[in-house]
GROMACS .gro file of C-alpha atoms in nm:
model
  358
    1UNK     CA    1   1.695 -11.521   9.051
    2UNK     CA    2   1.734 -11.725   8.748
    3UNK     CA    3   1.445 -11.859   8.524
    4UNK     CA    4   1.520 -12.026   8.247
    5UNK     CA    5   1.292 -12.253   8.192
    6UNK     CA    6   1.087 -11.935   8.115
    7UNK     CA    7   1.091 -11.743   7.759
    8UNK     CA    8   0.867 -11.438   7.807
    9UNK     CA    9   0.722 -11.251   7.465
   10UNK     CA   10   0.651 -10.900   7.576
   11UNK     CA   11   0.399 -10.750   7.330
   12UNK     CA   12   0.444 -10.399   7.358
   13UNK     CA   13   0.753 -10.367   7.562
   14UNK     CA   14   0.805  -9.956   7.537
   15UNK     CA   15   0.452  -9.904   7.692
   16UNK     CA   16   0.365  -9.818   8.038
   17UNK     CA   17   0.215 -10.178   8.110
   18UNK     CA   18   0.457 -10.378   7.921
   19UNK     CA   19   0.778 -10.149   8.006
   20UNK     CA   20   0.714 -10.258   8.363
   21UNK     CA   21   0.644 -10.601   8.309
   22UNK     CA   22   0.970 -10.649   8.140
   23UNK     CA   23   1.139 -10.483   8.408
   24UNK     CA   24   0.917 -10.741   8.654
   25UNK     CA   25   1.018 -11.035   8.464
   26UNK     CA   26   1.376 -10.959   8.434
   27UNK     CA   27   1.357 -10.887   8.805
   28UNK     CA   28   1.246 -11.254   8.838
   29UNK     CA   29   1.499 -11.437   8.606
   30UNK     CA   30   1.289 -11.479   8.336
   31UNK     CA   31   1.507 -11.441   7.976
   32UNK     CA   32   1.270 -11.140   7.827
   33UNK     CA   33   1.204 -11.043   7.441
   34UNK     CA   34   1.023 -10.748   7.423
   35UNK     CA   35   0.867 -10.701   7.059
   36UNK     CA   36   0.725 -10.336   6.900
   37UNK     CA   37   0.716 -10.149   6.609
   38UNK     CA   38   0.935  -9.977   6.668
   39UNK     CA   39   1.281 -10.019   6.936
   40UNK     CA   40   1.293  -9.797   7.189
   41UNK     CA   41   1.456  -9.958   7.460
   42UNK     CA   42   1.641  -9.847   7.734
   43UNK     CA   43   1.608 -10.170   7.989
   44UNK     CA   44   1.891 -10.364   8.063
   45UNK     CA   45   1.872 -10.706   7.977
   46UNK     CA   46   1.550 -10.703   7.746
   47UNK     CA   47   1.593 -10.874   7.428
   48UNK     CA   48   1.423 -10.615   7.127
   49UNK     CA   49   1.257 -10.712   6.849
   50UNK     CA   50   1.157 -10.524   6.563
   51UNK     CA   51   0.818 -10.654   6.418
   52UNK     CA   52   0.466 -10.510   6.274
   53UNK     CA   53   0.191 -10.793   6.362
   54UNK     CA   54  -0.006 -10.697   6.106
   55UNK     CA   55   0.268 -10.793   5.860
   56UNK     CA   56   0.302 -11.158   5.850
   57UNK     CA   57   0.607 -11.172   5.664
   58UNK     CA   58   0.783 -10.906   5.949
   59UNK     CA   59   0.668 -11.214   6.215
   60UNK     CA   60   0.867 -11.426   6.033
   61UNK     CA   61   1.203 -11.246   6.022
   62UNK     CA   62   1.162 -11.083   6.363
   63UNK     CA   63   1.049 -11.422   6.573
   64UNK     CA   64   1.243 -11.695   6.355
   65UNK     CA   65   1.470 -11.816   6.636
   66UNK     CA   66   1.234 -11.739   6.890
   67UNK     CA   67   0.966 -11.991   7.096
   68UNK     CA   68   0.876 -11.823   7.353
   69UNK     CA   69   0.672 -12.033   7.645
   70UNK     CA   70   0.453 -11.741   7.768
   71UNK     CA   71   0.314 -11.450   7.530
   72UNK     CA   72   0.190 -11.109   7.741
   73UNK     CA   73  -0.032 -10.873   7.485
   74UNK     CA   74   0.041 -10.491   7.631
   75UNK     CA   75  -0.065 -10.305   7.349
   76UNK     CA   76  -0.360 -10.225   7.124
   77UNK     CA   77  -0.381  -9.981   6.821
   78UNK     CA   78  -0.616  -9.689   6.828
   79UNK     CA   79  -0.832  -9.655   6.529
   80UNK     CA   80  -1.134  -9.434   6.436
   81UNK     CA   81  -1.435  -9.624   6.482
   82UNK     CA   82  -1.481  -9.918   6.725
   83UNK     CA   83  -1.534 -10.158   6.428
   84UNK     CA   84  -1.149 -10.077   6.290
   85UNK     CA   85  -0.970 -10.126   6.669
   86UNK     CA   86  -1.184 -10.459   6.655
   87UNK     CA   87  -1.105 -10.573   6.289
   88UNK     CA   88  -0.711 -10.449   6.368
   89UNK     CA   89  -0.673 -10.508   6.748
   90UNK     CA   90  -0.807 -10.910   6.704
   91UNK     CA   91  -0.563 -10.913   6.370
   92UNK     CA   92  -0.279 -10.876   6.623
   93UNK     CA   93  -0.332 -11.110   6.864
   94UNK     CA   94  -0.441 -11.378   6.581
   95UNK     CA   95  -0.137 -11.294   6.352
   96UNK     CA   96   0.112 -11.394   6.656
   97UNK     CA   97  -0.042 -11.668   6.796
   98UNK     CA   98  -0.120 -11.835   6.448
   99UNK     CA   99   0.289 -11.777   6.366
  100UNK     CA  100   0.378 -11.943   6.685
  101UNK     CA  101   0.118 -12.252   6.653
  102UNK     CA  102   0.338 -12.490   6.518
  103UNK     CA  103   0.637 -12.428   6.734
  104UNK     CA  104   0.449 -12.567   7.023
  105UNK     CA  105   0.656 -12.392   7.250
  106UNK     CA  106   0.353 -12.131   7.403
  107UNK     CA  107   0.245 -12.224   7.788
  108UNK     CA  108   0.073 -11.911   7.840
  109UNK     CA  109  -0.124 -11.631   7.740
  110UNK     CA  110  -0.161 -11.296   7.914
  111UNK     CA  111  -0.401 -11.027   7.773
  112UNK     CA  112  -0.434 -10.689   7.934
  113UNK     CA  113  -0.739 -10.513   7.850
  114UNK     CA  114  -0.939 -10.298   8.137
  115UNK     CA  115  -1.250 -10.131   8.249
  116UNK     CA  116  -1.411 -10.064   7.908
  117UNK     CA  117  -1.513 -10.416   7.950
  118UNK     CA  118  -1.760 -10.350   8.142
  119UNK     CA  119  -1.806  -9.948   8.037
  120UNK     CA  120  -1.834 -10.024   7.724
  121UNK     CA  121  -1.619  -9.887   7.394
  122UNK     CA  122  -1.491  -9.577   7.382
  123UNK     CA  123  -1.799  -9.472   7.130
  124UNK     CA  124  -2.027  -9.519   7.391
  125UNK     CA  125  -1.804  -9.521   7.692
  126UNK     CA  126  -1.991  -9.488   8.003
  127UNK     CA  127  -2.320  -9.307   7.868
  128UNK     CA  128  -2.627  -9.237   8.085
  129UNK     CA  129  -2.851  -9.565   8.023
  130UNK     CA  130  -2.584  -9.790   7.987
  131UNK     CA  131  -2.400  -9.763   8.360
  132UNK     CA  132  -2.325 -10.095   8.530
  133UNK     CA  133  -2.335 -10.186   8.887
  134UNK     CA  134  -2.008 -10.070   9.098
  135UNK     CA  135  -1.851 -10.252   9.222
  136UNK     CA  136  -1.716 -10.368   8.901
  137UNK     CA  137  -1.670 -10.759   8.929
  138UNK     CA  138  -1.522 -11.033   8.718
  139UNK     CA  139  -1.838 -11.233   8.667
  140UNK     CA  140  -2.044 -10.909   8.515
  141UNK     CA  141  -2.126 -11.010   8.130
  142UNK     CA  142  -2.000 -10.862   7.814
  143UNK     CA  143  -2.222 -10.584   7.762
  144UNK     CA  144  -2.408 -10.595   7.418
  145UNK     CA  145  -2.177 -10.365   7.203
  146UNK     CA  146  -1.935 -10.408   6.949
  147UNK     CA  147  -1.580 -10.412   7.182
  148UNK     CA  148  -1.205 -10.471   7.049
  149UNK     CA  149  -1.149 -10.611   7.419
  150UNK     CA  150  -1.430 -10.934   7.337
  151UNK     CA  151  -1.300 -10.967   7.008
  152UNK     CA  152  -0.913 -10.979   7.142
  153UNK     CA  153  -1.020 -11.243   7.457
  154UNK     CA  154  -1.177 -11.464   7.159
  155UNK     CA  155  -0.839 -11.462   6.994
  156UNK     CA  156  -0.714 -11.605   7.325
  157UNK     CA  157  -0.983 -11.811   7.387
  158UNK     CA  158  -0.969 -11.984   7.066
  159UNK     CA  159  -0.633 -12.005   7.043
  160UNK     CA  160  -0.598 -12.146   7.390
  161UNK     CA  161  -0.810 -12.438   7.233
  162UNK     CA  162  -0.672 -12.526   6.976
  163UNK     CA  163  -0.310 -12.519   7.085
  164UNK     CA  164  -0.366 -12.626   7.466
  165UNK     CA  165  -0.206 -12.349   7.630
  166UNK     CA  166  -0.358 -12.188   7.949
  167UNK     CA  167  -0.502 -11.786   7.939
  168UNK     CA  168  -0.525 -11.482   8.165
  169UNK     CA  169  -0.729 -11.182   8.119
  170UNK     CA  170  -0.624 -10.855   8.323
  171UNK     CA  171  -0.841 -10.530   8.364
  172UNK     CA  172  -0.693 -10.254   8.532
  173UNK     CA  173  -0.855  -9.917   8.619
  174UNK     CA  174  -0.684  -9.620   8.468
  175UNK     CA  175  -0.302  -9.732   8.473
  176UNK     CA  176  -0.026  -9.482   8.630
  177UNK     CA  177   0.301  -9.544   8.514
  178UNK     CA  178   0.606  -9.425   8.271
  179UNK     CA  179   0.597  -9.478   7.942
  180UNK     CA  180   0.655  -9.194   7.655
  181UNK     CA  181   0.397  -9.178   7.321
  182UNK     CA  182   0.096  -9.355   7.543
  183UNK     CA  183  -0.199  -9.294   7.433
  184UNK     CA  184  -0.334  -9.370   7.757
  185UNK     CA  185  -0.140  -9.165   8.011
  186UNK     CA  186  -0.303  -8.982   8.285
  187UNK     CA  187  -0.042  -8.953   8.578
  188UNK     CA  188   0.159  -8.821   8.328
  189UNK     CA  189  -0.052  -8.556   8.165
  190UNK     CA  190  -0.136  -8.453   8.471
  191UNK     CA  191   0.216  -8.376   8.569
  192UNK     CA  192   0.269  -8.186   8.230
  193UNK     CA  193  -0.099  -8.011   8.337
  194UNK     CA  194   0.024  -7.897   8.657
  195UNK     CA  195   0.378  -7.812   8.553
  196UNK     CA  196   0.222  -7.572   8.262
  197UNK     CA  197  -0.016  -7.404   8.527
  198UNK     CA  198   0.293  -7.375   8.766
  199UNK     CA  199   0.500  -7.209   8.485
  200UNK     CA  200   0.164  -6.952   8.379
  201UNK     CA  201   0.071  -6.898   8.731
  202UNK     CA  202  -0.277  -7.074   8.642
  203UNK     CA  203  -0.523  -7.262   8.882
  204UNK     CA  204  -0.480  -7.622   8.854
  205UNK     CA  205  -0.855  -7.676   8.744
  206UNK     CA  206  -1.052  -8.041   8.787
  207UNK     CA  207  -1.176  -8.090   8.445
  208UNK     CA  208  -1.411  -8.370   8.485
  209UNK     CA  209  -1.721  -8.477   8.633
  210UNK     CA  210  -1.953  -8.429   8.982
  211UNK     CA  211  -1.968  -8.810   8.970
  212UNK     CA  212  -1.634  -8.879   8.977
  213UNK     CA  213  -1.493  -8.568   9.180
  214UNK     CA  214  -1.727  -8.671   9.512
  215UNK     CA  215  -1.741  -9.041   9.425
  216UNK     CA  216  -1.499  -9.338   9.534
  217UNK     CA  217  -1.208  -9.429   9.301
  218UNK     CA  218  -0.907  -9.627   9.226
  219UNK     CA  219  -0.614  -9.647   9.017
  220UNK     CA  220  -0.357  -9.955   8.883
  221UNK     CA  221   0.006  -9.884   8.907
  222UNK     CA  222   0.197 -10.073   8.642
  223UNK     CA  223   0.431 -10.202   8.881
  224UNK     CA  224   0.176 -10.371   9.058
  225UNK     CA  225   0.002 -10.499   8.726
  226UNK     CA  226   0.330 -10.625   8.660
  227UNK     CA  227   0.320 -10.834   8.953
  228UNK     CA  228  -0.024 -10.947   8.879
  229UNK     CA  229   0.072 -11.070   8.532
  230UNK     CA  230   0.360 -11.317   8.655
  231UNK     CA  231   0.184 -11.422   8.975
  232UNK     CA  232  -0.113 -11.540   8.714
  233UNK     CA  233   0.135 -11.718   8.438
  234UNK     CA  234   0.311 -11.874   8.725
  235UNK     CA  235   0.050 -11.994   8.947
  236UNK     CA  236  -0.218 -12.310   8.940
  237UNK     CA  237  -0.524 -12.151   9.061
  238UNK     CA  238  -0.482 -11.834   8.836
  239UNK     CA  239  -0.490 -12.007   8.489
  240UNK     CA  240  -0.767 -11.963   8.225
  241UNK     CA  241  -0.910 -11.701   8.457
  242UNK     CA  242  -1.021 -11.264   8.428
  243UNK     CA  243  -0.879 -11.028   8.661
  244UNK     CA  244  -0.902 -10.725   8.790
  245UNK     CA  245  -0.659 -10.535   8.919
  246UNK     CA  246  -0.570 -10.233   9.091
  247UNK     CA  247  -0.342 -10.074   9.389
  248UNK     CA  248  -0.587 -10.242   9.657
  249UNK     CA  249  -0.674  -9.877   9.807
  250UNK     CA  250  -0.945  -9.676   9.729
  251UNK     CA  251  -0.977  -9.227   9.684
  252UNK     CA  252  -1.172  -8.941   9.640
  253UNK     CA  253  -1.073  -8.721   9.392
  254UNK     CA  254  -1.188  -8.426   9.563
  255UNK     CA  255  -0.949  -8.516   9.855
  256UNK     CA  256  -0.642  -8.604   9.578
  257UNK     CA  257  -0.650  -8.316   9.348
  258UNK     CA  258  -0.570  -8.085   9.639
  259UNK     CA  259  -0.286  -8.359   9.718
  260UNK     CA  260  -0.118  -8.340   9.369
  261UNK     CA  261  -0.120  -7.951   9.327
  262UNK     CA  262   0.023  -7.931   9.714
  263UNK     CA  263   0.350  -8.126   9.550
  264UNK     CA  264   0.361  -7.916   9.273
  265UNK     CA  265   0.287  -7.563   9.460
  266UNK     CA  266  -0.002  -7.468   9.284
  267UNK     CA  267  -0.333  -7.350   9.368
  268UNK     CA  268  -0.617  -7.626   9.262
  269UNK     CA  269  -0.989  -7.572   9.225
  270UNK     CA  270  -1.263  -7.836   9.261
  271UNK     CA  271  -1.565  -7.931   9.026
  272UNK     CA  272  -1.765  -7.623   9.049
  273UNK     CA  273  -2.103  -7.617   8.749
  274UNK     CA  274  -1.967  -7.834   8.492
  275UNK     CA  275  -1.737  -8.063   8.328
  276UNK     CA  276  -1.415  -7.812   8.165
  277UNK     CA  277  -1.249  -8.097   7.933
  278UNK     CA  278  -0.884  -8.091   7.956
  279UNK     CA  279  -0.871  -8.121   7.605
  280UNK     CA  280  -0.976  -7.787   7.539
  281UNK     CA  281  -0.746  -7.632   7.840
  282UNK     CA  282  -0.418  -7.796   7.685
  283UNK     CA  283  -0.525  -7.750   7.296
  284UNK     CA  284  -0.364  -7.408   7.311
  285UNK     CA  285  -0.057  -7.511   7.542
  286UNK     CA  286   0.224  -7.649   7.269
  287UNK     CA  287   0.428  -7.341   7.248
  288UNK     CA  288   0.402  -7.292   7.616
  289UNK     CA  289   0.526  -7.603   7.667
  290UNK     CA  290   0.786  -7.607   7.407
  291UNK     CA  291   0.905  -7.255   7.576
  292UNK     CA  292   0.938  -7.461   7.971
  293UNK     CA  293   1.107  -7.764   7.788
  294UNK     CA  294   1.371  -7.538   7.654
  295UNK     CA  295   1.371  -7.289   7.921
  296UNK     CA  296   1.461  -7.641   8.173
  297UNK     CA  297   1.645  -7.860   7.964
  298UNK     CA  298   1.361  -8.088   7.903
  299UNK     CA  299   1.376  -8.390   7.648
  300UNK     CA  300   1.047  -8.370   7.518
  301UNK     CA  301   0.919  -8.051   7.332
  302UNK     CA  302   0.629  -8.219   7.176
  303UNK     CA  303   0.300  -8.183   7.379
  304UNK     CA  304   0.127  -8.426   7.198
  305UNK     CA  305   0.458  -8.677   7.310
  306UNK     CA  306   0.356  -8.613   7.669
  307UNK     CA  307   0.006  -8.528   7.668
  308UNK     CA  308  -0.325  -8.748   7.638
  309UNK     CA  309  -0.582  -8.504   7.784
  310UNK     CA  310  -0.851  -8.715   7.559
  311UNK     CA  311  -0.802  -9.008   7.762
  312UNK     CA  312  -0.784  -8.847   8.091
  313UNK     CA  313  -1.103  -8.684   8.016
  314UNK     CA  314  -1.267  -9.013   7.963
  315UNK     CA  315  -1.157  -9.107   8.261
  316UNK     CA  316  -1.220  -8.809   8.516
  317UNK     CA  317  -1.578  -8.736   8.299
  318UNK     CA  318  -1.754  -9.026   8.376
  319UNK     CA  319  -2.108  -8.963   8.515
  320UNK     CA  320  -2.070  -9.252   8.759
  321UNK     CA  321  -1.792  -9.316   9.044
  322UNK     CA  322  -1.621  -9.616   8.924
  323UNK     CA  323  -1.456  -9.906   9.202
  324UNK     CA  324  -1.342 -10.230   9.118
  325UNK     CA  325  -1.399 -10.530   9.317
  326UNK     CA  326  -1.052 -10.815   9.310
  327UNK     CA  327  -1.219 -11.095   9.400
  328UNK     CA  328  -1.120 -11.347   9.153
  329UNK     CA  329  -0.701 -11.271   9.252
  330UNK     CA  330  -0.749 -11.199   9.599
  331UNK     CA  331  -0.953 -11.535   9.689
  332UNK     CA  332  -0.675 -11.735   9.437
  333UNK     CA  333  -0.370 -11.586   9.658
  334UNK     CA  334  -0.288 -11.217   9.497
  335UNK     CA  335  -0.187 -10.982   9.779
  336UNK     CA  336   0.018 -10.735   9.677
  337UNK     CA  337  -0.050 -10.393   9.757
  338UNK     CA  338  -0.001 -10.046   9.673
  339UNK     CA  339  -0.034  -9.725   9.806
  340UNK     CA  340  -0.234  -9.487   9.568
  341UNK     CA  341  -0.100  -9.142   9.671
  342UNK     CA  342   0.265  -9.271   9.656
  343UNK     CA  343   0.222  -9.413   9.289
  344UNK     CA  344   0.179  -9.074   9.162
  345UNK     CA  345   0.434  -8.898   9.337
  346UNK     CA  346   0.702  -9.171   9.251
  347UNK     CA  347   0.596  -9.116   8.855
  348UNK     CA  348   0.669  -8.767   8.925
  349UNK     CA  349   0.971  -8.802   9.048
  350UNK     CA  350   1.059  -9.068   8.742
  351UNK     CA  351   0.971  -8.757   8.540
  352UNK     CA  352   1.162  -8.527   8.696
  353UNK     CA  353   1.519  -8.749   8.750
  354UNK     CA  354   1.467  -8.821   8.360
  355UNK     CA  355   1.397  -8.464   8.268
  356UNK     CA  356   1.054  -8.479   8.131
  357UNK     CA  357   0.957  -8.216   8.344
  358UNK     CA  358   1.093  -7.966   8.540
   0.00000   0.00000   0.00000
């Protein structure tokens, strides 16, 4: 399926999100640069490019020869207080869409952020006082917090007017996918959670909340994020519009926990009298897990590679179930689907066939 009339700019390419887009885009024709810090890739047909976009001058050399008609942002830049991810997060959305002004070659914009938007920053992510209404819909305001998400949409948004290209925002629920080095990577440190307890003979132990153990849930597989991303930079009604996004399906985890450990063969317990972070249960876990990745042959050694038990903690402690309502895609023509259940068992087998664990 060739596309050439399309130049895609894939911010982020090694990530989960933008790793899949590229593959999505490819998949569609479309003649795909992926840009990052640093080149890691192992897709076939993406174009790498080696750039910082916080270093202007780096732009320049990496992006010369390149006008790219649609721009997808896959990546932010974790920082320690919500005032540095917006000060450095805005700075590189700004710094690439400033270089690229006077090409006048940019048709699109694509921004993934996600559910903080309407949770709030991870400083004061989902506190007691400050819950929204679930549902979470498109049309719910910006909350009145200091958010890298608001401050990267006004990049867009601005941007968008000055140069007269068209915008999409998409917010996902937690994302499951494959990428190595997320920082934002439950289905996979789950895996390396449950493969560790299978190795130690330990209980594979729900570490979050009552709220979000017996309340309804959903997920966002990359794949179909990926699919959401080109339907919007490729279709009328989608343009200068938000979106969520997730598989279309909706879970308990109290019914999916006991799911996961059945595939791995390990005995599971439920939320009990209080949140057990998983922080704390995989702080002590590195030379366990360097012994099973050279006991099996495993590529990665490093926990921390693997592992983002922070994040998943965020996620599985909130004191609220959290759903998320797709009107604005489905009523504009969006209808792809995915099953939940299936998205994590085909990330562990990804996992497995590429040796990351056993």
């Amino acid at each position: 399926m060739e596309n050439n009339n399309n130049i895609a700019l894939v911010v982020g390419a090694t990530g989960i999100t933008g790793s899949n887009l590229a593959n999505e885009l490819l998949f569609q024709g479309w003649t795909t640069y992926g840009i990052s810090r640093n080149i890691n890739n192992n897709i076939e047909g993406l174009i790498s490019v080696k750039a910082d976009l916080l270093d202007l001058k780096s732009l320049e050399i990496a992006l010369e020869n390149i006008a790219p008609t649609h721009i997808f942002f896959t990546t932010w830049m974790r920082n320690d207080t919500e005032e540095e991810n917006i000060r450095v997060n805005s700075a590189l959305i700004k710094n690439l869409l400033d270089f690229l002004s006077p090409k006048k070659s940019v048709q699109h914009v694509a921004l993934v952020t996600g559910l903080k938007h309407y949770l709030g920053p991870f400083e004061a992510y989902a506190k007691e006082g400050k819950l929204p209404e679930t549902p979470l819909r498109e049309e719910q305001p910006r909350l009145p917090l200091p958010n890298f998400y608001y401050a990267q949409e006004d990049e867009v948004y601005a941007a968008s007017e000055r140069d007269g290209f068209t915008w999409s925002i998409h917010r996902p629920h937690t994302v499951i996918g494959h990428a190595v080095g997320n920082a934002m990577n439950m289905g996979t440190t789950l895996a390396i959670y449950a493969s560790i307890c299978k190795e130690t003979g330990g209980k594979f132990i729900w570490p979050g909340s009552s709220a979000q153990w017996n309340g309804i849930s959903d997920v966002t597989d990359a794949r179909i994020l990926a699919k959401q991303f080109v339907w919007a930079a490729t279709t009328e009604e989608a343009k200068n519009k938000a979106f969520n996004i997730t598989n279309g399906d909706i879970f308990r985890w109290k019914w999916l926990w006991f799911r996961l450990a059945d595939y791995f063969g390990i005995e599971a317990t439920g939320f009990e009298n209080e949140i057990i972070p998983l922080e704390n249960e995989m702080q002590n876990n590195h030379e366990i897990w360097r012994e099973i990745a050279e006991k099996y042959g495993l590529k990665e050694k490093n926990l921390d590679r693997l592992s983002s038990a922070w994040h998943t903690d965020l996620d599985l402690g909130r004191p609220l179930e959290v759903m998320t309502d797709m009107t604005n895609s489905r009523k504009s023509g969006f209808s792809e689907f995915q099953n939940t259940e299936e998205s994590f068992y085909d990330l562990f087998e990804k996992l497995k066939e590429e040796k990351l664990i056993p």
